[in-house]
PDB file of C-alpha atoms in Angstrom:
ATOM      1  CA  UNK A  29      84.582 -25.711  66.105  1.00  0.00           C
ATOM      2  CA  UNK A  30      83.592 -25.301  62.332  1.00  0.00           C
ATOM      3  CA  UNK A  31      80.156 -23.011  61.817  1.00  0.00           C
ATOM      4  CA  UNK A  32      78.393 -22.510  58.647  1.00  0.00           C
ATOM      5  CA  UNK A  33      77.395 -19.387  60.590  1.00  0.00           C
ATOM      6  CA  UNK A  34      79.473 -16.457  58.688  1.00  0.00           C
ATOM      7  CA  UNK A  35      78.226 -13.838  61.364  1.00  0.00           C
ATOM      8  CA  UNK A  36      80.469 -14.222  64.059  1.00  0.00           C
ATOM      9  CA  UNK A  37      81.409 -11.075  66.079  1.00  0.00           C
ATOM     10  CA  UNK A  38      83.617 -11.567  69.451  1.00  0.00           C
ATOM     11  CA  UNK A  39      83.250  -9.812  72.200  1.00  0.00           C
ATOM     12  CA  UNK A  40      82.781 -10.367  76.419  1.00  0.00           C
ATOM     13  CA  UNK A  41      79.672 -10.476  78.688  1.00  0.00           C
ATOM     14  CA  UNK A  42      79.019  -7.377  80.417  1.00  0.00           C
ATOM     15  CA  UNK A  43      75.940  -8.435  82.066  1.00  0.00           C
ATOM     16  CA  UNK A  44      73.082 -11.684  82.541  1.00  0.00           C
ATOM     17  CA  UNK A  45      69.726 -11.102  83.581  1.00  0.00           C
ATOM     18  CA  UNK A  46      68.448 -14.425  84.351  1.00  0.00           C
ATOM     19  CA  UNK A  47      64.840 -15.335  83.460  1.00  0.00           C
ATOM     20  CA  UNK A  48      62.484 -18.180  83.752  1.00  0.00           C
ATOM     21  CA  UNK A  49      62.372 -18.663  79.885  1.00  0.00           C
ATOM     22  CA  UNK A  50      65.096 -16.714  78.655  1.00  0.00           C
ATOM     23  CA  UNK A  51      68.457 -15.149  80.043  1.00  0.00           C
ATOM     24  CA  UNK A  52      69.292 -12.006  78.588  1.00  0.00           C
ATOM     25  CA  UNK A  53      73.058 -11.784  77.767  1.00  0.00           C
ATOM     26  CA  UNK A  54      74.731  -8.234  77.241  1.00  0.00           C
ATOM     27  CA  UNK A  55      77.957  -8.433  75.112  1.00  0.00           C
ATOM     28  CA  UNK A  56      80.219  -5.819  74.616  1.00  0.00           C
ATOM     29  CA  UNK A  57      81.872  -6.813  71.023  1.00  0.00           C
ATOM     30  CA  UNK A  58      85.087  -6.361  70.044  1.00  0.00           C
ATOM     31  CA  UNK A  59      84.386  -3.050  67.568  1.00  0.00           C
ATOM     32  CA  UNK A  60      83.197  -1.381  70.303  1.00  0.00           C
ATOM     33  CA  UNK A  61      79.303  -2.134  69.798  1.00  0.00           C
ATOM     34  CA  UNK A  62      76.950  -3.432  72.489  1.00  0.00           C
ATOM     35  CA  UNK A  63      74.964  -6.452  71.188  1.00  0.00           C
ATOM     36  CA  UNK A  64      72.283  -8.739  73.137  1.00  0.00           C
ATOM     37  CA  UNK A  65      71.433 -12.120  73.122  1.00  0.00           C
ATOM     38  CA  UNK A  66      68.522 -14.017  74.240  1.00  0.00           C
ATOM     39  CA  UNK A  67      69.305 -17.092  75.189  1.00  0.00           C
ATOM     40  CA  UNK A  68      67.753 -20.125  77.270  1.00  0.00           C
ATOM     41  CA  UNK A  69      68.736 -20.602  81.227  1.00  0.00           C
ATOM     42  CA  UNK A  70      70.255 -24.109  80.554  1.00  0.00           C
ATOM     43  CA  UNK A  71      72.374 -22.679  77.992  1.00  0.00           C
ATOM     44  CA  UNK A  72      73.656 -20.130  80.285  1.00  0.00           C
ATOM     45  CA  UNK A  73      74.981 -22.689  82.995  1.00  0.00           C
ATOM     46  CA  UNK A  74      75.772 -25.742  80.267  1.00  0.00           C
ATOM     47  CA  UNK A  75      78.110 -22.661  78.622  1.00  0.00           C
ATOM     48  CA  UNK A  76      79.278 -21.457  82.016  1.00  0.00           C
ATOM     49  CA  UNK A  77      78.615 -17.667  80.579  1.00  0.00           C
ATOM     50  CA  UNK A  78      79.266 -15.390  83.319  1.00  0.00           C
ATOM     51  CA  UNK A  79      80.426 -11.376  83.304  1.00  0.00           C
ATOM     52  CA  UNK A  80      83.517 -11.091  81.435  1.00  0.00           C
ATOM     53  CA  UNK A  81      83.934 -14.576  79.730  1.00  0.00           C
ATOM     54  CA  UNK A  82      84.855 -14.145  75.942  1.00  0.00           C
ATOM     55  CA  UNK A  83      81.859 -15.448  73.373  1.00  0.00           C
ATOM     56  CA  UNK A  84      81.139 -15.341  69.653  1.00  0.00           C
ATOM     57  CA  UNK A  85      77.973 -13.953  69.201  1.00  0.00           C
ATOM     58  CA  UNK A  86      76.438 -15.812  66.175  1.00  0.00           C
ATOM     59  CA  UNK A  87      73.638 -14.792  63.817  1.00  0.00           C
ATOM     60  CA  UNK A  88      72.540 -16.455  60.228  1.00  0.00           C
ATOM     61  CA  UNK A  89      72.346 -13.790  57.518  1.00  0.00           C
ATOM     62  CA  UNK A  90      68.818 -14.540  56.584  1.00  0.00           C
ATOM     63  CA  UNK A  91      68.249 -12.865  60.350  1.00  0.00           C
ATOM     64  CA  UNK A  92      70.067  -9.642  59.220  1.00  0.00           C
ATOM     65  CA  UNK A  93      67.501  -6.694  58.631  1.00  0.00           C
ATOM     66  CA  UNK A  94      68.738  -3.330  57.155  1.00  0.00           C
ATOM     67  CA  UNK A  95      68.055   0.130  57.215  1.00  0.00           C
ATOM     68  CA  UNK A  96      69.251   2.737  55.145  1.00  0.00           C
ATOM     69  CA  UNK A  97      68.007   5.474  57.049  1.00  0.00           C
ATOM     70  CA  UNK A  98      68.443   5.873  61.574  1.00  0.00           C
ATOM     71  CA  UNK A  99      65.703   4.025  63.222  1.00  0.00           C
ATOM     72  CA  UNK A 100      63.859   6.190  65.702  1.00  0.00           C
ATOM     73  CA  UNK A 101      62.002   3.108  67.412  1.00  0.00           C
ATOM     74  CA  UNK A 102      62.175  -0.257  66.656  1.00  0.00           C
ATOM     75  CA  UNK A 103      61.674  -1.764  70.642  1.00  0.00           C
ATOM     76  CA  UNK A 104      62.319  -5.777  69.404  1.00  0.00           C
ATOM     77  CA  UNK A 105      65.263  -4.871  67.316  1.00  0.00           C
ATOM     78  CA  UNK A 106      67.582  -3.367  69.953  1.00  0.00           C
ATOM     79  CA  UNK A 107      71.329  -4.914  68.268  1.00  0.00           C
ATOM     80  CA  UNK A 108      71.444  -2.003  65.938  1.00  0.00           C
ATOM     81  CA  UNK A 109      75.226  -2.468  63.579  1.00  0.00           C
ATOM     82  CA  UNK A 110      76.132   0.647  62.196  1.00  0.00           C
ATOM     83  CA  UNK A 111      78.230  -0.127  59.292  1.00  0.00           C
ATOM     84  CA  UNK A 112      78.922   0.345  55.347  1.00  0.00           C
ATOM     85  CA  UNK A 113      77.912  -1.662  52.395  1.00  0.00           C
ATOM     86  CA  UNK A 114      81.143  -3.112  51.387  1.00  0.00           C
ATOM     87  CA  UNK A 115      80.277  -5.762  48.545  1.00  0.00           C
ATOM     88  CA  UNK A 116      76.690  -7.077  46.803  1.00  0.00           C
ATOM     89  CA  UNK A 117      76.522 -10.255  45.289  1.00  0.00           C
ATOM     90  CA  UNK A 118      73.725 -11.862  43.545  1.00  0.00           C
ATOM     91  CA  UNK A 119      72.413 -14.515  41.745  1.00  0.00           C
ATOM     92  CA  UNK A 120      68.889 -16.027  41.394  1.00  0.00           C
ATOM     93  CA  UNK A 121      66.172 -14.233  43.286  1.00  0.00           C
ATOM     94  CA  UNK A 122      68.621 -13.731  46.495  1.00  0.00           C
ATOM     95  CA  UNK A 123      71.491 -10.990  47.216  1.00  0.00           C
ATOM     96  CA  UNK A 124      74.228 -11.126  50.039  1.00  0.00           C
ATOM     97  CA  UNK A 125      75.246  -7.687  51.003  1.00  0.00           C
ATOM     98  CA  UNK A 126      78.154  -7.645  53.093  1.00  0.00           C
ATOM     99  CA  UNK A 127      78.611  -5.023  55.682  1.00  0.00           C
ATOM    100  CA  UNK A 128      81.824  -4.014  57.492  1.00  0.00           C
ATOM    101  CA  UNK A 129      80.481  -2.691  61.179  1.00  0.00           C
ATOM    102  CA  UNK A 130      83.691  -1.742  63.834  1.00  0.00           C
ATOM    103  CA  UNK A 131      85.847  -5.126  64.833  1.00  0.00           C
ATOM    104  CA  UNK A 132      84.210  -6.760  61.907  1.00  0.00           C
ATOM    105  CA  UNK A 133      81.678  -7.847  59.323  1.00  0.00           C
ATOM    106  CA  UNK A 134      78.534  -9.011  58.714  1.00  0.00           C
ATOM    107  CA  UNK A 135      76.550 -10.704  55.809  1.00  0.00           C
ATOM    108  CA  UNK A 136      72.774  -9.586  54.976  1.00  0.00           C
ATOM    109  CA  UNK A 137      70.774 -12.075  52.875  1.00  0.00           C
ATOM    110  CA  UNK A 138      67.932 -10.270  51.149  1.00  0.00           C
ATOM    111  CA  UNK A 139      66.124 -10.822  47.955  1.00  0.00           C
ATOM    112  CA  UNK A 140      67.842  -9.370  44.889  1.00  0.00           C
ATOM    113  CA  UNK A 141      64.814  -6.805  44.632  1.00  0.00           C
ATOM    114  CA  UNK A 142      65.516  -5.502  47.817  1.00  0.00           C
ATOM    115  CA  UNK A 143      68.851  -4.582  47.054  1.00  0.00           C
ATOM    116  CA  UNK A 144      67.305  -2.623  43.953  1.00  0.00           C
ATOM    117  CA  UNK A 145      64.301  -1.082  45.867  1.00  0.00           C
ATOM    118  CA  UNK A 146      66.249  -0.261  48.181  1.00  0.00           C
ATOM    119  CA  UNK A 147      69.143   1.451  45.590  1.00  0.00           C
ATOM    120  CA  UNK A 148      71.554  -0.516  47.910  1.00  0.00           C
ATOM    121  CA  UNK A 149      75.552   0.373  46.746  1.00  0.00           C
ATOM    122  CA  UNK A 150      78.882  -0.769  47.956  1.00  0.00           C
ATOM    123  CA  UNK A 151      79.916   2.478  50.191  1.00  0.00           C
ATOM    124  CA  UNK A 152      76.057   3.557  51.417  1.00  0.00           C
ATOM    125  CA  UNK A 153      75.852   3.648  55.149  1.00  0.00           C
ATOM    126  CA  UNK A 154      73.768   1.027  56.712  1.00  0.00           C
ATOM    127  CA  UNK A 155      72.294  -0.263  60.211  1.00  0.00           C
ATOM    128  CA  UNK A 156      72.458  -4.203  60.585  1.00  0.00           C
ATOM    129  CA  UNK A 157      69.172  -4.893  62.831  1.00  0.00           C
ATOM    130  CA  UNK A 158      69.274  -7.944  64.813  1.00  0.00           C
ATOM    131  CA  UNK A 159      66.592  -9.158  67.213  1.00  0.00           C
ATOM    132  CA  UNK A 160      67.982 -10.766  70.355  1.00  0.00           C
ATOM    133  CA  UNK A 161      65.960 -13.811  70.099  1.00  0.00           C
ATOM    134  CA  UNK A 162      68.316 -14.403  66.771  1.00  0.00           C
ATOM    135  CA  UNK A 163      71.683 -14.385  68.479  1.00  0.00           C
ATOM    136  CA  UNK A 164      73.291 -17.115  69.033  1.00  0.00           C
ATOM    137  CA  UNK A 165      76.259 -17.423  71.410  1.00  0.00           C
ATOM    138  CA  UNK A 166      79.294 -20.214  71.738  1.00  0.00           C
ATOM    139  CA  UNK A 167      82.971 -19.312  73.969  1.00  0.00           C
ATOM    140  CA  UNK A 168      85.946 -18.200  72.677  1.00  0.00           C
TER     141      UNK A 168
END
């Protein structure tokens, strides 16, 4: 399957807590990292997602938050990348700032002042925030 997604990590389900709304889906990706998805209790049985079956987790750069310093608390942001600024491109008011994390790489898109305000630089350390709610998940 073709994805204009360019955020996709693999990885396996660890765990599924089931929910009338929303099932939360651990995955243990690839790198190492521990990511979560919230996703909707049809999706879990249409997928057949179970412990250990092998998934892409997806997520859209716009949905990429970054911080340049450790977050202490940020509850609703619990898929926390650590990773390394490894290229900034821009053009017009937007930036893409890739970020290689273990087992992979993700793409930020933030607004080219951000990248400025923020003194962003291929080689800074960085912490790719994702909210679970913004993970998307398809098998491997």
């Amino acid at each position: 399957m073709s994805l204009s997604i360019r955020d996709q990590l693999p990885g396996t389900i660890t765990s599924i807590s089931p929910g009338e709304a929303t099932a939360m889906v651990d995955v243990h990706l690839t790198g190492g990292q521990d990511l979560t998805a919230a996703v909707a209790p049809s999706a879990v049985e249409e997928l057949g997602l179970a412990e250990g079956t092998s998934v892409n987790a997806l997520v859209t750069a716009t949905h990429i938050r970054r911080a340049t310093s450790p977050v202490e608390d940020a509850r609703p942001l619990r898929n926390r990348l650590p990773g390394t600024i490894t290229g900034i491109a821009t053009g017009g008011p937007m930036a893409s700032v890739k970020i290689a994390v273990d087992g992979g790489a993700v793409t930020a898109a933030v607004t080219r002042d951000a990248t400025t305000d923020l003194d962003l630089s291929p080689g800074d350390p960085v912490v790719a925030l994702v909210e679970a709610t913004e993970v998307a998940l398809t098998t491997a």
